[in-house]
mmCIF file of C-alpha atoms in Angstrom:
data_model
loop_
_atom_site.group_PDB
_atom_site.id
_atom_site.type_symbol
_atom_site.label_atom_id
_atom_site.label_comp_id
_atom_site.label_asym_id
_atom_site.label_seq_id
_atom_site.Cartn_x
_atom_site.Cartn_y
_atom_site.Cartn_z
ATOM 1 C CA MET A 24 103.399 121.361 -72.837
ATOM 2 C CA SER A 25 106.346 120.570 -70.613
ATOM 3 C CA LEU A 26 106.079 123.771 -68.718
ATOM 4 C CA LEU A 27 102.509 124.880 -69.280
ATOM 5 C CA SER A 28 99.649 122.550 -68.841
ATOM 6 C CA LEU A 29 96.686 124.936 -69.235
ATOM 7 C CA LYS A 30 95.479 128.509 -69.284
ATOM 8 C CA ILE A 31 93.129 129.745 -66.568
ATOM 9 C CA GLY A 32 91.532 133.224 -66.714
ATOM 10 C CA GLY A 33 94.433 134.838 -68.563
ATOM 11 C CA LYS A 34 96.986 133.165 -66.364
ATOM 12 C CA ARG A 35 99.193 130.251 -66.835
ATOM 13 C CA ARG A 36 99.612 127.374 -64.406
ATOM 14 C CA LEU A 37 102.962 125.815 -64.500
ATOM 15 C CA ALA A 38 103.382 122.150 -64.070
ATOM 16 C CA ALA A 39 104.576 122.747 -60.573
ATOM 17 C CA GLY A 40 101.297 124.475 -59.764
ATOM 18 C CA CYS A 41 102.563 128.019 -59.955
ATOM 19 C CA LEU A 42 100.184 130.625 -61.388
ATOM 20 C CA VAL A 43 101.735 133.498 -63.331
ATOM 21 C CA PRO A 44 100.135 136.213 -65.530
ATOM 22 C CA LEU A 45 100.117 135.480 -69.259
ATOM 23 C CA GLY A 46 103.183 137.029 -70.807
ATOM 24 C CA GLY A 47 104.760 137.388 -67.277
ATOM 25 C CA PRO A 48 108.238 136.187 -66.459
ATOM 26 C CA LEU A 49 108.759 132.713 -65.184
ATOM 27 C CA ALA A 50 111.101 133.978 -62.380
ATOM 28 C CA THR A 51 108.086 135.266 -60.491
ATOM 29 C CA CYS A 52 106.926 131.731 -59.884
ATOM 30 C CA GLY A 53 110.280 130.716 -58.374
ATOM 31 C CA MET A 54 110.304 133.679 -56.060
ATOM 32 C CA SER A 55 106.833 132.816 -54.812
ATOM 33 C CA ARG A 56 107.879 129.307 -54.034
ATOM 34 C CA LEU A 57 110.917 130.565 -52.084
ATOM 35 C CA LEU A 58 108.846 132.973 -49.996
ATOM 36 C CA GLY A 59 106.248 130.330 -49.262
ATOM 37 C CA GLY A 60 108.821 127.924 -47.965
ATOM 38 C CA THR A 61 110.426 130.580 -45.786
ATOM 39 C CA LEU A 62 107.099 131.565 -44.244
ATOM 40 C CA GLU A 63 106.286 127.938 -43.519
ATOM 41 C CA ARG A 64 109.552 127.464 -41.677
ATOM 42 C CA VAL A 65 109.056 130.681 -39.723
ATOM 43 C CA CYS A 66 105.585 129.598 -38.647
ATOM 44 C CA LYS A 67 106.865 126.230 -37.511
ATOM 45 C CA ALA A 68 109.646 127.905 -35.546
ATOM 46 C CA VAL A 69 107.193 130.268 -33.855
ATOM 47 C CA LEU A 70 104.948 127.338 -33.045
ATOM 48 C CA LEU A 71 107.867 125.444 -31.490
ATOM 49 C CA LEU A 72 108.846 128.523 -29.437
ATOM 50 C CA CYS A 73 105.305 128.867 -28.184
ATOM 51 C CA LEU A 74 105.216 125.204 -27.247
ATOM 52 C CA LEU A 75 108.557 125.497 -25.503
ATOM 53 C CA HIS A 76 107.367 128.580 -23.622
ATOM 54 C CA PHE A 77 104.260 126.731 -22.547
ATOM 55 C CA LEU A 78 106.277 123.783 -21.271
ATOM 56 C CA VAL A 79 108.657 126.058 -19.357
ATOM 57 C CA ALA A 80 105.707 127.908 -17.804
ATOM 58 C CA VAL A 81 104.132 124.619 -16.725
ATOM 59 C CA ILE A 82 107.391 123.415 -15.142
ATOM 60 C CA LEU A 83 107.904 126.672 -13.273
ATOM 61 C CA TYR A 84 104.318 126.635 -12.086
ATOM 62 C CA PHE A 85 104.629 123.154 -10.609
ATOM 63 C CA ASP A 86 107.998 124.030 -9.009
ATOM 64 C CA VAL A 87 106.576 127.094 -7.294
ATOM 65 C CA TYR A 88 103.509 125.144 -6.257
ATOM 66 C CA ALA A 89 105.676 122.422 -4.691
ATOM 67 C CA GLN A 90 107.679 125.020 -2.753
ATOM 68 C CA HIS A 91 104.513 126.580 -1.374
ATOM 69 C CA LEU A 92 103.168 123.165 -0.456
ATOM 70 C CA ALA A 93 106.350 122.309 1.510
ATOM 71 C CA PHE A 94 106.268 125.711 3.252
ATOM 72 C CA PHE A 95 102.724 125.268 4.523
ATOM 73 C CA SER A 96 103.299 121.653 5.476
ATOM 74 C CA ARG A 97 105.807 122.829 8.124
ATOM 75 C CA PHE A 98 103.072 124.770 9.902
ATOM 76 C CA SER A 99 100.685 121.854 9.841
ATOM 77 C CA THR A 100 103.088 119.773 12.021
ATOM 78 C CA ARG A 101 103.359 122.376 14.839
ATOM 79 C CA SER A 102 101.185 122.794 17.872
ATOM 80 C CA PRO A 103 98.270 125.274 17.718
ATOM 81 C CA ALA A 104 100.181 127.778 19.840
ATOM 82 C CA HIS A 105 103.140 127.616 17.487
ATOM 83 C CA ALA A 106 100.892 127.983 14.469
ATOM 84 C CA LEU A 107 99.410 131.165 15.907
ATOM 85 C CA TYR A 108 102.678 132.604 17.216
ATOM 86 C CA PRO A 109 105.581 131.458 15.012
ATOM 87 C CA ALA A 110 108.050 133.582 16.950
ATOM 88 C CA ALA A 111 107.391 131.551 20.093
ATOM 89 C CA SER A 112 108.182 128.266 18.377
ATOM 90 C CA SER A 113 111.868 128.939 17.968
ATOM 91 C CA SER A 114 114.296 128.445 20.837
ATOM 92 C CA THR A 115 116.978 130.513 19.132
ATOM 93 C CA ASN A 116 116.876 134.162 18.121
ATOM 94 C CA CYS A 117 118.425 134.767 14.714
ATOM 95 C CA SER A 118 117.704 138.484 14.554
ATOM 96 C CA ARG A 119 120.509 140.947 14.830
ATOM 97 C CA PRO A 120 121.052 143.046 17.954
ATOM 98 C CA ASN A 121 119.019 146.236 18.256
ATOM 99 C CA THR A 122 116.626 145.219 15.438
ATOM 100 C CA THR A 123 112.871 145.059 15.770
ATOM 101 C CA ALA A 124 110.916 142.256 14.147
ATOM 102 C CA ALA A 125 107.940 143.190 12.021
ATOM 103 C CA SER A 126 104.726 143.119 13.985
ATOM 104 C CA SER A 127 102.217 140.470 13.018
ATOM 105 C CA GLY A 128 99.336 142.192 14.780
ATOM 106 C CA LEU A 129 99.124 139.402 17.358
ATOM 107 C CA PRO A 130 100.081 139.756 21.043
ATOM 108 C CA GLU A 131 103.644 138.845 21.941
ATOM 109 C CA VAL A 132 104.115 135.518 23.662
ATOM 110 C CA PRO A 133 107.362 135.096 25.655
ATOM 111 C CA SER A 134 109.479 132.110 24.775
ATOM 112 C CA ALA A 135 109.062 129.177 27.140
ATOM 113 C CA ARG A 136 112.613 129.103 28.409
ATOM 114 C CA PRO A 137 113.252 127.420 31.786
ATOM 115 C CA GLY A 138 114.224 129.782 34.608
ATOM 116 C CA PRO A 139 117.389 129.434 36.647
ATOM 117 C CA THR A 140 117.332 126.424 38.949
ATOM 118 C CA ALA A 141 118.297 126.780 42.601
ATOM 119 C CA PRO A 142 121.598 125.127 43.487
ATOM 120 C CA VAL A 143 121.275 121.788 45.233
ATOM 121 C CA ILE A 144 122.709 122.025 48.765
ATOM 122 C CA PRO A 145 124.246 118.703 49.866
ATOM 123 C CA PRO A 146 123.492 117.149 53.265
ATOM 124 C CA CYS A 147 125.854 118.005 56.087
ATOM 125 C CA PRO A 148 128.516 115.351 56.747
ATOM 126 C CA ASP A 149 128.265 113.128 59.817
ATOM 127 C CA VAL A 150 131.699 114.331 60.917
ATOM 128 C CA PRO A 151 131.918 118.096 60.320
ATOM 129 C CA PRO A 152 135.267 119.003 58.713
ATOM 130 C CA GLY A 153 135.789 122.223 60.690
ATOM 131 C CA LEU A 154 135.991 120.770 64.201
ATOM 132 C CA VAL A 155 139.059 121.680 66.265
ATOM 133 C CA GLY A 156 138.719 119.159 69.119
ATOM 134 C CA ARG A 157 139.824 120.291 72.603
ATOM 135 C CA VAL A 158 139.035 123.953 73.354
ATOM 136 C CA VAL A 159 140.610 126.115 76.043
ATOM 137 C CA ILE A 160 137.869 127.416 78.356
ATOM 138 C CA GLU A 161 138.407 130.259 80.803
ATOM 139 C CA PHE A 162 136.014 132.561 82.642
ATOM 140 C CA THR A 163 138.267 135.427 83.705
ATOM 141 C CA SER A 164 138.120 137.787 80.699
ATOM 142 C CA PRO A 165 135.250 140.291 80.538
ATOM 143 C CA MET A 166 132.581 139.128 78.117
ATOM 144 C CA PRO A 167 130.171 141.863 76.973
ATOM 145 C CA LEU A 168 127.307 140.774 74.736
ATOM 146 C CA GLU A 169 128.429 143.221 72.042
ATOM 147 C CA ARG A 170 131.686 141.304 71.668
ATOM 148 C CA VAL A 171 129.872 137.980 71.430
ATOM 149 C CA GLN A 172 127.576 139.418 68.791
ATOM 150 C CA ARG A 173 130.516 140.639 66.696
ATOM 151 C CA GLU A 174 132.094 137.183 66.938
ATOM 152 C CA ASN A 175 128.975 135.511 65.507
ATOM 153 C CA PRO A 176 127.758 137.535 62.513
ATOM 154 C CA GLY A 177 125.974 134.552 60.989
ATOM 155 C CA VAL A 178 123.638 134.069 63.972
ATOM 156 C CA LEU A 179 120.223 135.573 63.260
ATOM 157 C CA LEU A 180 117.889 137.425 65.576
ATOM 158 C CA GLY A 181 116.588 135.121 68.300
ATOM 159 C CA GLY A 182 119.739 132.973 68.268
ATOM 160 C CA ARG A 183 118.865 131.088 65.063
ATOM 161 C CA TYR A 184 121.499 129.655 62.748
ATOM 162 C CA SER A 185 121.650 127.361 59.730
ATOM 163 C CA PRO A 186 124.821 126.420 57.826
ATOM 164 C CA PRO A 187 124.933 127.989 54.348
ATOM 165 C CA ASP A 188 126.856 125.175 52.639
ATOM 166 C CA CYS A 189 124.944 122.036 53.675
ATOM 167 C CA THR A 190 121.566 120.806 54.889
ATOM 168 C CA PRO A 191 121.522 119.401 58.450
ATOM 169 C CA ALA A 192 119.584 116.245 59.168
ATOM 170 C CA GLN A 193 118.024 117.718 62.331
ATOM 171 C CA THR A 194 116.678 121.018 63.625
ATOM 172 C CA VAL A 195 117.918 121.534 67.189
ATOM 173 C CA ALA A 196 116.377 123.630 69.961
ATOM 174 C CA VAL A 197 118.772 124.392 72.827
ATOM 175 C CA ILE A 198 116.767 125.019 76.026
ATOM 176 C CA ILE A 199 118.374 126.823 79.003
ATOM 177 C CA PRO A 200 116.513 127.121 82.362
ATOM 178 C CA PHE A 201 117.392 130.523 83.741
ATOM 179 C CA ARG A 202 117.119 133.106 86.476
ATOM 180 C CA HIS A 203 119.582 135.829 87.508
ATOM 181 C CA ARG A 204 122.541 134.317 85.599
ATOM 182 C CA GLU A 205 123.364 137.045 83.051
ATOM 183 C CA HIS A 206 127.108 136.754 83.713
ATOM 184 C CA HIS A 207 127.057 132.997 83.047
ATOM 185 C CA LEU A 208 124.876 133.415 79.970
ATOM 186 C CA ARG A 209 127.407 135.691 78.252
ATOM 187 C CA TYR A 210 130.165 133.077 78.624
ATOM 188 C CA TRP A 211 127.837 130.322 77.466
ATOM 189 C CA LEU A 212 126.939 132.287 74.309
ATOM 190 C CA HIS A 213 130.596 133.171 73.709
ATOM 191 C CA TYR A 214 131.722 129.538 73.651
ATOM 192 C CA LEU A 215 128.660 127.649 72.430
ATOM 193 C CA HIS A 216 127.676 129.633 69.333
ATOM 194 C CA PRO A 217 131.026 129.056 67.564
ATOM 195 C CA MET A 218 130.978 125.377 68.583
ATOM 196 C CA LEU A 219 127.444 124.794 67.325
ATOM 197 C CA ARG A 220 128.248 126.543 64.071
ATOM 198 C CA ARG A 221 131.354 124.376 63.552
ATOM 199 C CA GLN A 222 129.158 121.332 64.167
ATOM 200 C CA ARG A 223 127.038 122.386 61.160
ATOM 201 C CA LEU A 224 123.834 122.489 63.181
ATOM 202 C CA ARG A 225 120.584 124.218 62.305
ATOM 203 C CA TYR A 226 119.608 125.444 65.745
ATOM 204 C CA GLY A 227 117.922 128.031 67.953
ATOM 205 C CA VAL A 228 118.764 129.073 71.529
ATOM 206 C CA TYR A 229 115.918 129.588 74.025
ATOM 207 C CA VAL A 230 116.488 131.044 77.493
ATOM 208 C CA ILE A 231 113.472 130.206 79.684
ATOM 209 C CA ASN A 232 113.498 132.811 82.416
ATOM 210 C CA GLN A 233 111.519 132.067 85.603
ATOM 211 C CA HIS A 234 109.706 135.193 86.740
ATOM 212 C CA GLY A 235 109.609 136.235 90.391
ATOM 213 C CA GLU A 236 111.451 134.921 93.409
ATOM 214 C CA GLU A 237 109.579 131.719 94.121
ATOM 215 C CA THR A 238 111.468 128.443 94.440
ATOM 216 C CA PHE A 239 113.294 127.535 91.247
ATOM 217 C CA ASN A 240 111.962 124.622 89.162
ATOM 218 C CA ARG A 241 114.449 123.490 86.523
ATOM 219 C CA ALA A 242 112.496 120.583 85.019
ATOM 220 C CA LYS A 243 109.275 122.563 84.652
ATOM 221 C CA LEU A 244 111.153 125.320 82.830
ATOM 222 C CA LEU A 245 112.515 122.693 80.444
ATOM 223 C CA ASN A 246 108.967 121.520 79.728
ATOM 224 C CA VAL A 247 107.989 125.114 79.003
ATOM 225 C CA GLY A 248 110.978 125.502 76.678
ATOM 226 C CA PHE A 249 109.992 122.387 74.734
ATOM 227 C CA LEU A 250 106.467 123.702 74.116
ATOM 228 C CA GLU A 251 107.429 127.297 73.368
ATOM 229 C CA ALA A 252 110.182 126.325 70.913
ATOM 230 C CA LEU A 253 107.722 124.184 68.963
ATOM 231 C CA LYS A 254 105.299 127.093 68.853
ATOM 232 C CA GLU A 255 107.957 129.131 67.084
ATOM 233 C CA ASP A 256 109.187 126.362 64.796
ATOM 234 C CA ALA A 257 107.298 123.099 64.476
ATOM 235 C CA THR A 258 110.219 121.493 62.621
ATOM 236 C CA TYR A 259 112.315 121.129 65.788
ATOM 237 C CA ASP A 260 112.995 117.414 66.177
ATOM 238 C CA CYS A 261 115.939 117.460 68.621
ATOM 239 C CA PHE A 262 116.047 119.176 72.026
ATOM 240 C CA ILE A 263 119.213 119.876 74.003
ATOM 241 C CA PHE A 264 118.607 120.788 77.659
ATOM 242 C CA SER A 265 121.597 122.640 79.105
ATOM 243 C CA ASP A 266 122.414 124.363 82.373
ATOM 244 C CA VAL A 267 123.732 127.866 81.772
ATOM 245 C CA ASP A 268 126.910 127.330 83.807
ATOM 246 C CA LEU A 269 128.240 124.321 81.829
ATOM 247 C CA VAL A 270 130.527 124.751 78.817
ATOM 248 C CA PRO A 271 131.861 121.785 76.774
ATOM 249 C CA MET A 272 135.629 121.539 76.398
ATOM 250 C CA ASP A 273 135.585 119.636 73.079
ATOM 251 C CA ASP A 274 133.558 120.514 69.975
ATOM 252 C CA ARG A 275 133.536 116.845 68.917
ATOM 253 C CA ASN A 276 130.827 116.416 71.558
ATOM 254 C CA LEU A 277 128.134 116.869 68.907
ATOM 255 C CA TYR A 278 124.847 118.387 70.078
ATOM 256 C CA ARG A 279 122.643 115.996 68.133
ATOM 257 C CA CYS A 280 119.954 113.462 68.955
ATOM 258 C CA GLY A 281 120.288 109.749 68.257
ATOM 259 C CA ASP A 282 118.380 106.524 68.546
ATOM 260 C CA GLN A 283 118.591 106.745 72.359
ATOM 261 C CA PRO A 284 118.490 109.706 74.778
ATOM 262 C CA ARG A 285 121.896 111.351 75.021
ATOM 263 C CA HIS A 286 123.801 112.479 78.105
ATOM 264 C CA PHE A 287 126.519 114.942 77.097
ATOM 265 C CA ALA A 288 128.003 116.264 80.374
ATOM 266 C CA ILE A 289 129.534 113.033 81.629
ATOM 267 C CA ALA A 290 132.880 114.410 82.884
ATOM 268 C CA MET A 291 132.588 117.737 84.736
ATOM 269 C CA ASP A 292 135.560 119.385 86.358
ATOM 270 C CA LYS A 293 133.690 119.649 89.668
ATOM 271 C CA PHE A 294 133.439 115.829 89.737
ATOM 272 C CA GLY A 295 137.090 115.345 88.762
ATOM 273 C CA PHE A 296 136.091 114.684 85.139
ATOM 274 C CA ARG A 297 134.313 111.477 86.106
ATOM 275 C CA LEU A 298 130.706 110.356 86.065
ATOM 276 C CA PRO A 299 129.511 110.750 89.684
ATOM 277 C CA TYR A 300 127.242 107.666 89.486
ATOM 278 C CA ALA A 301 125.952 105.365 86.778
ATOM 279 C CA SER A 302 122.408 106.777 86.574
ATOM 280 C CA TYR A 303 123.483 110.421 86.545
ATOM 281 C CA PHE A 304 121.656 112.366 83.812
ATOM 282 C CA GLY A 305 122.209 115.975 84.885
ATOM 283 C CA GLY A 306 123.858 119.035 83.411
ATOM 284 C CA VAL A 307 123.369 118.677 79.634
ATOM 285 C CA SER A 308 121.150 116.088 77.949
ATOM 286 C CA GLY A 309 119.394 115.596 74.631
ATOM 287 C CA LEU A 310 116.204 113.871 73.507
ATOM 288 C CA SER A 311 114.436 113.737 70.196
ATOM 289 C CA LYS A 312 110.873 114.988 70.060
ATOM 290 C CA ALA A 313 109.566 111.428 69.936
ATOM 291 C CA GLN A 314 111.689 110.356 72.899
ATOM 292 C CA PHE A 315 110.606 113.349 74.962
ATOM 293 C CA LEU A 316 106.929 112.652 74.348
ATOM 294 C CA ARG A 317 107.429 108.949 75.024
ATOM 295 C CA ILE A 318 108.468 109.692 78.619
ATOM 296 C CA ASN A 319 105.731 112.336 79.013
ATOM 297 C CA GLY A 320 108.382 115.046 79.236
ATOM 298 C CA PHE A 321 109.979 116.012 82.536
ATOM 299 C CA PRO A 322 108.394 116.153 86.001
ATOM 300 C CA ASN A 323 106.821 119.452 87.109
ATOM 301 C CA GLU A 324 106.873 118.935 90.864
ATOM 302 C CA TYR A 325 110.581 119.071 91.682
ATOM 303 C CA TRP A 326 110.803 122.501 93.297
ATOM 304 C CA GLY A 327 114.276 123.438 94.503
ATOM 305 C CA TRP A 328 117.597 121.771 93.836
ATOM 306 C CA GLY A 329 118.067 118.092 92.955
ATOM 307 C CA GLY A 330 116.126 114.992 92.043
ATOM 308 C CA GLU A 331 114.630 115.923 88.664
ATOM 309 C CA ASP A 332 117.507 114.482 86.606
ATOM 310 C CA ASP A 333 117.237 111.132 88.438
ATOM 311 C CA ASP A 334 113.482 111.136 87.800
ATOM 312 C CA ILE A 335 114.182 111.705 84.098
ATOM 313 C CA PHE A 336 116.636 108.788 84.103
ATOM 314 C CA ASN A 337 113.920 106.579 85.626
ATOM 315 C CA ARG A 338 111.419 107.643 82.958
ATOM 316 C CA ILE A 339 113.858 106.713 80.212
ATOM 317 C CA SER A 340 114.563 103.306 81.759
ATOM 318 C CA LEU A 341 110.873 102.586 82.432
ATOM 319 C CA THR A 342 110.004 103.184 78.785
ATOM 320 C CA GLY A 343 112.609 100.701 77.554
ATOM 321 C CA MET A 344 115.227 103.168 76.364
ATOM 322 C CA LYS A 345 118.891 103.410 77.301
ATOM 323 C CA ILE A 346 121.271 106.303 77.833
ATOM 324 C CA SER A 347 123.976 106.943 75.246
ATOM 325 C CA ARG A 348 127.117 108.885 76.165
ATOM 326 C CA PRO A 349 130.216 110.195 74.374
ATOM 327 C CA ASP A 350 133.728 109.060 75.137
ATOM 328 C CA VAL A 351 134.900 110.394 78.503
ATOM 329 C CA ARG A 352 137.748 112.245 76.795
ATOM 330 C CA ILE A 353 135.227 114.134 74.650
ATOM 331 C CA GLY A 354 132.408 114.629 77.155
ATOM 332 C CA ARG A 355 134.422 116.963 79.413
ATOM 333 C CA TYR A 356 132.832 120.167 80.784
ATOM 334 C CA ARG A 357 133.879 123.162 82.786
ATOM 335 C CA MET A 358 131.461 124.668 85.271
ATOM 336 C CA ILE A 359 131.412 128.376 86.094
ATOM 337 C CA LYS A 360 131.924 128.553 89.844
ATOM 338 C CA HIS A 361 129.139 130.234 91.773
ATOM 339 C CA ASP A 362 127.341 130.156 95.075
ATOM 340 C CA ARG A 363 124.050 128.337 95.373
ATOM 341 C CA ASP A 364 121.171 130.502 94.201
ATOM 342 C CA LYS A 365 118.677 131.894 96.624
ATOM 343 C CA HIS A 366 115.304 130.146 96.509
ATOM 344 C CA ASN A 367 116.941 127.039 95.076
ATOM 345 C CA GLU A 368 117.514 125.098 98.264
ATOM 346 C CA PRO A 369 117.657 121.293 98.157
ATOM 347 C CA ASN A 370 114.227 119.682 98.022
ATOM 348 C CA PRO A 371 113.856 117.418 101.078
ATOM 349 C CA GLN A 372 111.165 115.360 99.310
ATOM 350 C CA ARG A 373 113.237 114.524 96.215
ATOM 351 C CA PHE A 374 114.214 111.005 97.321
ATOM 352 C CA ASN A 375 110.591 109.982 97.954
ATOM 353 C CA LYS A 376 109.555 111.370 94.594
ATOM 354 C CA ILE A 377 112.288 109.500 92.733
ATOM 355 C CA GLN A 378 110.983 106.219 94.138
ATOM 356 C CA ASN A 379 107.495 106.931 92.752
ATOM 357 C CA THR A 380 108.452 107.809 89.191
ATOM 358 C CA LYS A 381 106.633 104.805 87.716
ATOM 359 C CA MET A 382 103.303 106.147 88.967
ATOM 360 C CA SER A 383 103.904 109.897 88.820
ATOM 361 C CA MET A 384 105.139 109.936 85.199
ATOM 362 C CA LYS A 385 101.644 108.947 84.045
ATOM 363 C CA TRP A 386 100.077 112.188 85.255
ATOM 364 C CA ASP A 387 103.003 114.542 85.899
ATOM 365 C CA GLY A 388 104.769 115.722 82.767
ATOM 366 C CA ILE A 389 104.420 117.617 79.520
ATOM 367 C CA GLY A 390 100.694 116.997 79.424
ATOM 368 C CA SER A 391 100.089 118.583 82.830
ATOM 369 C CA VAL A 392 102.443 121.586 82.786
ATOM 370 C CA ARG A 393 100.747 124.908 83.576
ATOM 371 C CA TYR A 394 102.380 128.285 83.054
ATOM 372 C CA ARG A 395 101.822 131.788 81.719
ATOM 373 C CA VAL A 396 104.078 133.498 79.189
ATOM 374 C CA LEU A 397 104.818 137.073 80.276
ATOM 375 C CA GLU A 398 107.242 138.158 77.569
ATOM 376 C CA VAL A 399 108.986 136.854 74.470
ATOM 377 C CA SER A 400 112.051 138.886 73.517
ATOM 378 C CA ARG A 401 114.180 137.970 70.501
ATOM 379 C CA GLN A 402 117.696 139.118 71.233
ATOM 380 C CA PRO A 403 120.584 139.036 68.712
ATOM 381 C CA LEU A 404 121.992 135.791 70.188
ATOM 382 C CA PHE A 405 119.015 134.082 71.873
ATOM 383 C CA THR A 406 115.277 134.174 72.441
ATOM 384 C CA ASN A 407 114.308 135.103 75.993
ATOM 385 C CA ILE A 408 110.950 133.766 77.213
ATOM 386 C CA THR A 409 109.895 135.006 80.650
ATOM 387 C CA VAL A 410 107.233 132.828 82.262
ATOM 388 C CA ASP A 411 105.245 132.541 85.446
ATOM 389 C CA ILE A 412 105.255 128.874 86.477
ATOM 390 C CA GLY A 413 103.447 129.330 89.778
ATOM 391 C CA GLN A 414 104.760 128.278 93.140
ATOM 392 C CA PRO A 415 105.270 125.017 95.010
ATOM 393 C CA MET A 416 102.961 123.514 97.537
ATOM 394 C CA SER A 417 104.280 123.280 101.086
ATOM 395 C CA TRP A 418 106.952 120.656 101.698
ATOM 396 C CA LEU A 419 104.402 118.698 103.682
ATOM 397 C CA THR A 420 101.929 118.285 100.832
ATOM 398 C CA GLN A 421 104.475 117.755 98.047
ATOM 399 C CA GLY A 422 105.305 114.201 99.122
#
C-alpha cells in the first residue's frame, strides 16, 4: 500500500494523486505530472506578459495624452487672433524659400510688422556751417534769368526753398516792392538765392508788382505782400522786406527774425558804409508776424519817395519795441546805381505825416489796406503778384 492506496473504476490512484489505468505503466503518471507543471509555468508567463503589455500600454497612453495636453495649452495662452490664424502669430518665417505653406482654409492675415520709419531731420544750427562771410558783389556782368535758374537747382517753382538736411526754426517770406526793375531783380536773385540757401532758411520770394503808372507806394506794397504770402502759406512767421536794388555783401547777415524788429541794411555804400541817422530803418528790415501785427503793419498813405521807413520806426518805438542791428562790418550792402524812377517823386507831406504817427497808426495800416490782385504768376525763382493799389489823393488833401 505504499504506492497504491485504492482502486477507482478500474484505475489506480497513486499516493501522489496520479490516476493510471489498471495494469498500466507507472511512467505515465510521471509524464503527466511533468506536462502539468510545464503548462502551469507557461500560463503564468503568458499572464505576466499580458500584464506587462497592459502596463506599457497605459504608460504610453498617458505620455501621449500629456503631449497633446501641452500642445493645446500653448494655443490657450494666445490672443483670439493668434488662435484663429497661427501663421500670423510668429514674427519669424521658418519656411524654406519658394515653398508654399499648406492652406488652412482661412483668409491670409499679413504679419503685423512695423513699416519703415522716416528719418529724423535735426534742427538747423544757429550758425550755419556753410557760410563764406564777405562776398564780392559786382553789377557789370550780364545776368540772364536762365543762368540764375541753372545756378539754383534746389529752388522750387515760385521761389520756394527748404534745406534738405535740417529743419529751420522759422519760415521766411521775402517781400520785394517792385515796378519796372527787371534788370535789378535778376542781380538780386543771382546773389540772394545762394546766400539764403547757405543760411539754411526755409523761405519764399514774393515780388509785389504795382500795376499802372500812378505814384509808387512802397509801404502799401509791403502790406500787400504780407497778406498775400500768408494766403499762400499760413506758416510764414518771419517777414523780410527788401528793396530790389540792395544786395548784402556778407552772408553772415542772417535773414531771420528775433525778439525785436531787425534792421539789416545798416551800412550802404551810398552812405559811405555808415548809418545815415540813428532812427533810419530803410532798405532791408525784418519783423516777425507778431511784431508786424503789433504795429498794425506799415502805413498806406505814403505815396512817392521817402517817409514811410521813419513812420515804421516810430510805430516800433511807440509799441515799446527796439531795433536790433548786426555788426557794421557784417551789415554792409551794395546798391545798384540807377536814376530816380518816374512817378516816385519825393512826397512833400512826408514830414507832417511822420509827426502824426501816434494817431495815424491806429487807423492806417494792415487793417485798412485796400487793393486788387490782378495776376499771380509763379516763376522758377520767385512769385510775381501784380496788384492795383489805387492812386493817391491830391497833395493838398493828403496832409
